[in-house]
Amino acid sequence: MSRLQEVADQLGEVFDGYFSELNELRMAVETGLARGGEIDPLVFGFVAPRLMDPTSTVVGAGFIGGPGSAAGESIHFAWWLGPLENNPLLGTTTEVTKLDLAAREYADYLRDFTTMEWYSVPESTGDRHITGPYVDHLCTCDYMLTLTSPVGSPAVGVVGLDILVRQIEPGILRLLRSLQGAAALLSSTGRIIASTSENWELGAGLRDHGGIPVPGTSLMVATIPN
């Protein structure tokens, strides 16, 4: 096995860990919906300990339900954020806080959330998905990856995790630096998530590259030989 394949496999294991957690949340939400129970306390009980963990790279998590996922609601937004420090929008927080759409100016932005990639792709494919990297202008004002999985079949919503790119970047770079030449982790659309080259900036599109897929994801490890 080549070193490139080894790195891709190791990165796949990293993201598989996140998706394993997401799968646990998905199963809990599906069970709760089937029983007709209160979803918010269930989701909060799952995500709060993880968001309060100082070693966690997850900064937001929860369930977003579409029409019909909860009685009498066209949208059910059960999403929490972990503690934040000097956040330009939310200031500094020390506890887990719920994202309150009604009190936020971006409520209109999410009105047609079903067309957004983090929702529409897992809903239509029935499979897990990674959105980003993108600048999260709603909460963190920083580069984010959003991992989502569909809830139900057909999907009535998604569960998701928000991960700050700068928090996972050091671990990714350690693996990429073990490769010969410049290397980068790319999104499904060819955007740079992390790179060993000063010429490859986070979020930029990379063309004319070779590489291999990261197992279990839509990502790719790209290299340009010296």
GROMACS .gro file of C-alpha atoms in nm:
model
  226
    1MET     CA    1   0.000   0.000   0.000
    2SER     CA    2   0.131   0.345  -0.092
    3ARG     CA    3   0.183   0.614   0.169
    4LEU     CA    4  -0.078   0.825  -0.012
    5GLN     CA    5  -0.336   0.551   0.036
    6GLU     CA    6  -0.237   0.513   0.402
    7VAL     CA    7  -0.292   0.885   0.462
    8ALA     CA    8  -0.627   0.876   0.285
    9ASP     CA    9  -0.731   0.576   0.496
   10GLN     CA   10  -0.626   0.749   0.819
   11LEU     CA   11  -0.821   1.060   0.725
   12GLY     CA   12  -1.118   0.838   0.650
   13GLU     CA   13  -1.095   0.696   1.002
   14VAL     CA   14  -1.098   1.050   1.147
   15PHE     CA   15  -1.419   1.143   0.969
   16ASP     CA   16  -1.571   0.803   1.032
   17GLY     CA   17  -1.541   0.879   1.403
   18TYR     CA   18  -1.751   1.191   1.359
   19PHE     CA   19  -2.007   1.006   1.150
   20SER     CA   20  -2.027   0.728   1.410
   21GLU     CA   21  -2.134   0.988   1.667
   22LEU     CA   22  -2.376   1.133   1.417
   23ASN     CA   23  -2.524   0.789   1.357
   24GLU     CA   24  -2.590   0.751   1.729
   25LEU     CA   25  -2.774   1.082   1.731
   26ARG     CA   26  -2.970   0.985   1.420
   27MET     CA   27  -3.089   0.661   1.579
   28ALA     CA   28  -3.189   0.844   1.897
   29VAL     CA   29  -3.388   1.104   1.703
   30GLU     CA   30  -3.560   0.842   1.487
   31THR     CA   31  -3.662   0.651   1.800
   32GLY     CA   32  -3.787   0.969   1.964
   33LEU     CA   33  -3.991   1.071   1.660
   34ALA     CA   34  -4.143   0.725   1.635
   35ARG     CA   35  -4.252   0.743   1.997
   36GLY     CA   36  -4.389   1.094   1.959
   37GLY     CA   37  -4.171   1.222   2.241
   38GLU     CA   38  -4.015   1.562   2.297
   39ILE     CA   39  -3.722   1.588   2.058
   40ASP     CA   40  -3.542   1.889   2.203
   41PRO     CA   41  -3.459   1.735   2.546
   42LEU     CA   42  -3.346   1.418   2.371
   43VAL     CA   43  -3.114   1.604   2.133
   44PHE     CA   44  -2.983   1.831   2.407
   45GLY     CA   45  -2.901   1.535   2.630
   46PHE     CA   46  -2.694   1.385   2.351
   47VAL     CA   47  -2.508   1.692   2.224
   48ALA     CA   48  -2.449   1.889   2.546
   49PRO     CA   49  -2.177   1.665   2.697
   50ARG     CA   50  -1.994   1.656   2.365
   51LEU     CA   51  -2.012   2.033   2.317
   52MET     CA   52  -1.886   2.092   2.671
   53ASP     CA   53  -1.591   1.856   2.626
   54PRO     CA   54  -1.283   2.085   2.609
   55THR     CA   55  -1.105   1.837   2.381
   56SER     CA   56  -1.390   1.824   2.129
   57THR     CA   57  -1.359   1.986   1.786
   58VAL     CA   58  -1.738   1.993   1.747
   59VAL     CA   59  -1.874   2.345   1.803
   60GLY     CA   60  -2.237   2.290   1.707
   61ALA     CA   61  -2.472   1.994   1.677
   62GLY     CA   62  -2.837   1.899   1.660
   63PHE     CA   63  -3.138   1.805   1.451
   64ILE     CA   64  -3.308   2.005   1.177
   65GLY     CA   65  -3.647   1.872   1.079
   66GLY     CA   66  -3.839   1.952   0.765
   67PRO     CA   67  -4.215   1.986   0.719
   68GLY     CA   68  -4.399   1.717   0.910
   69SER     CA   69  -4.110   1.614   1.132
   70ALA     CA   70  -4.284   1.765   1.435
   71ALA     CA   71  -4.656   1.819   1.485
   72GLY     CA   72  -4.776   2.157   1.363
   73GLU     CA   73  -4.431   2.277   1.256
   74SER     CA   74  -4.296   2.360   0.913
   75ILE     CA   75  -3.941   2.355   1.052
   76HIS     CA   76  -3.800   2.211   1.369
   77PHE     CA   77  -3.461   2.354   1.460
   78ALA     CA   78  -3.306   2.179   1.759
   79TRP     CA   79  -2.946   2.302   1.736
   80TRP     CA   80  -2.699   2.388   2.011
   81LEU     CA   81  -2.365   2.566   2.021
   82GLY     CA   82  -2.077   2.493   2.253
   83PRO     CA   83  -1.894   2.758   2.460
   84LEU     CA   84  -1.757   3.044   2.250
   85GLU     CA   85  -1.475   3.290   2.315
   86ASN     CA   86  -1.493   3.646   2.181
   87ASN     CA   87  -1.734   3.544   1.908
   88PRO     CA   88  -1.812   3.844   1.682
   89LEU     CA   89  -2.184   3.762   1.681
   90LEU     CA   90  -2.252   3.591   2.011
   91GLY     CA   91  -1.977   3.722   2.237
   92THR     CA   92  -1.828   3.491   2.499
   93THR     CA   93  -2.031   3.203   2.639
   94THR     CA   94  -1.939   2.936   2.891
   95GLU     CA   95  -2.234   2.700   2.853
   96VAL     CA   96  -2.418   2.520   2.577
   97THR     CA   97  -2.670   2.755   2.416
   98LYS     CA   98  -2.957   2.685   2.181
   99LEU     CA   99  -2.964   2.859   1.847
  100ASP     CA  100  -3.277   3.076   1.866
  101LEU     CA  101  -3.397   3.147   1.513
  102ALA     CA  102  -3.683   3.371   1.621
  103ALA     CA  103  -3.441   3.612   1.786
  104ARG     CA  104  -3.189   3.619   1.504
  105GLU     CA  105  -3.176   3.829   1.188
  106TYR     CA  106  -3.082   3.529   0.978
  107ALA     CA  107  -3.418   3.355   1.031
  108ASP     CA  108  -3.515   3.448   0.673
  109TYR     CA  109  -3.191   3.292   0.550
  110LEU     CA  110  -3.303   2.954   0.680
  111ARG     CA  111  -3.663   2.980   0.568
  112ASP     CA  112  -3.587   2.773   0.259
  113PHE     CA  113  -3.320   2.563   0.428
  114THR     CA  114  -3.427   2.250   0.239
  115THR     CA  115  -3.241   2.379  -0.068
  116MET     CA  116  -2.911   2.414   0.117
  117GLU     CA  117  -2.638   2.158   0.052
  118TRP     CA  118  -2.608   2.037   0.412
  119TYR     CA  119  -2.979   1.945   0.402
  120SER     CA  120  -3.066   1.875   0.039
  121VAL     CA  121  -2.784   1.630  -0.037
  122PRO     CA  122  -2.843   1.383   0.250
  123GLU     CA  123  -3.219   1.420   0.204
  124SER     CA  124  -3.203   1.331  -0.166
  125THR     CA  125  -2.929   1.066  -0.151
  126GLY     CA  126  -3.019   0.905   0.181
  127ASP     CA  127  -2.649   0.912   0.265
  128ARG     CA  128  -2.417   1.111   0.488
  129HIS     CA  129  -2.253   1.425   0.354
  130ILE     CA  130  -1.978   1.680   0.425
  131THR     CA  131  -2.048   2.044   0.337
  132GLY     CA  132  -1.763   2.294   0.321
  133PRO     CA  133  -1.523   2.440   0.383
  134TYR     CA  134  -1.732   2.756   0.405
  135VAL     CA  135  -1.730   3.066   0.623
  136ASP     CA  136  -2.009   3.033   0.878
  137HIS     CA  137  -2.160   3.381   0.882
  138LEU     CA  138  -2.443   3.269   1.110
  139CYS     CA  139  -2.251   3.174   1.424
  140THR     CA  140  -1.872   3.148   1.420
  141CYS     CA  141  -1.755   3.373   1.133
  142ASP     CA  142  -1.489   3.110   1.071
  143TYR     CA  143  -1.425   2.827   0.825
  144MET     CA  144  -1.648   2.529   0.898
  145LEU     CA  145  -1.721   2.177   0.786
  146THR     CA  146  -2.078   2.059   0.844
  147LEU     CA  147  -2.138   1.685   0.859
  148THR     CA  148  -2.499   1.574   0.813
  149SER     CA  149  -2.692   1.248   0.792
  150PRO     CA  150  -3.057   1.192   0.694
  151VAL     CA  151  -3.318   1.108   0.957
  152GLY     CA  152  -3.581   0.857   0.846
  153SER     CA  153  -3.647   0.699   0.508
  154PRO     CA  154  -3.768   0.897   0.325
  155ALA     CA  155  -3.584   1.167   0.517
  156VAL     CA  156  -3.784   1.400   0.742
  157GLY     CA  157  -3.477   1.595   0.848
  158VAL     CA  158  -3.106   1.570   0.918
  159VAL     CA  159  -2.876   1.546   1.217
  160GLY     CA  160  -2.550   1.734   1.197
  161LEU     CA  161  -2.219   1.838   1.348
  162ASP     CA  162  -2.029   2.164   1.289
  163ILE     CA  163  -1.650   2.135   1.300
  164LEU     CA  164  -1.412   2.430   1.295
  165VAL     CA  165  -1.149   2.372   1.027
  166ARG     CA  166  -0.874   2.543   1.226
  167GLN     CA  167  -0.928   2.300   1.513
  168ILE     CA  168  -0.883   1.988   1.301
  169GLU     CA  169  -0.619   2.138   1.072
  170PRO     CA  170  -0.313   2.045   1.286
  171GLY     CA  171  -0.400   1.675   1.282
  172ILE     CA  172  -0.470   1.680   0.910
  173LEU     CA  173  -0.143   1.860   0.838
  174ARG     CA  174   0.058   1.603   1.034
  175LEU     CA  175  -0.067   1.338   0.796
  176LEU     CA  176  -0.028   1.546   0.480
  177ARG     CA  177   0.332   1.637   0.568
  178SER     CA  178   0.427   1.270   0.562
  179LEU     CA  179   0.370   1.272   0.185
  180GLN     CA  180   0.623   1.362  -0.082
  181GLY     CA  181   0.564   1.704  -0.237
  182ALA     CA  182   0.281   1.946  -0.168
  183ALA     CA  183  -0.041   1.788  -0.047
  184ALA     CA  184  -0.392   1.903   0.035
  185LEU     CA  185  -0.722   1.771   0.163
  186LEU     CA  186  -0.996   1.875  -0.077
  187SER     CA  187  -1.375   1.891  -0.061
  188SER     CA  188  -1.595   1.722  -0.320
  189THR     CA  189  -1.589   2.046  -0.521
  190GLY     CA  190  -1.209   2.079  -0.509
  191ARG     CA  191  -1.191   2.341  -0.234
  192ILE     CA  192  -0.894   2.329   0.002
  193ILE     CA  193  -0.962   2.221   0.360
  194ALA     CA  194  -0.595   2.196   0.464
  195SER     CA  195  -0.271   2.219   0.270
  196THR     CA  196   0.106   2.190   0.315
  197SER     CA  197   0.172   2.450   0.046
  198GLU     CA  198   0.175   2.823   0.117
  199ASN     CA  199   0.036   2.869  -0.233
  200TRP     CA  200  -0.278   2.669  -0.154
  201GLU     CA  201  -0.505   2.878   0.065
  202LEU     CA  202  -0.792   2.749   0.276
  203GLY     CA  203  -1.120   2.765   0.083
  204ALA     CA  204  -0.956   2.819  -0.256
  205GLY     CA  205  -1.028   2.589  -0.549
  206LEU     CA  206  -0.746   2.361  -0.662
  207ARG     CA  207  -0.713   2.257  -1.026
  208ASP     CA  208  -0.479   2.027  -1.219
  209HIS     CA  209  -0.413   1.791  -0.931
  210GLY     CA  210  -0.385   1.419  -0.884
  211GLY     CA  211  -0.506   1.234  -0.581
  212ILE     CA  212  -0.719   0.963  -0.429
  213PRO     CA  213  -1.053   0.958  -0.245
  214VAL     CA  214  -1.076   0.955   0.133
  215PRO     CA  215  -1.274   0.636   0.215
  216GLY     CA  216  -1.627   0.689   0.344
  217THR     CA  217  -1.633   1.056   0.243
  218SER     CA  218  -1.660   1.278  -0.061
  219LEU     CA  219  -1.313   1.423   0.015
  220MET     CA  220  -0.986   1.369  -0.168
  221VAL     CA  221  -0.616   1.386  -0.086
  222ALA     CA  222  -0.442   1.572  -0.366
  223THR     CA  223  -0.069   1.589  -0.436
  224ILE     CA  224   0.166   1.773  -0.667
  225PRO     CA  225   0.510   1.604  -0.684
  226ASN     CA  226   0.824   1.809  -0.630
   0.00000   0.00000   0.00000
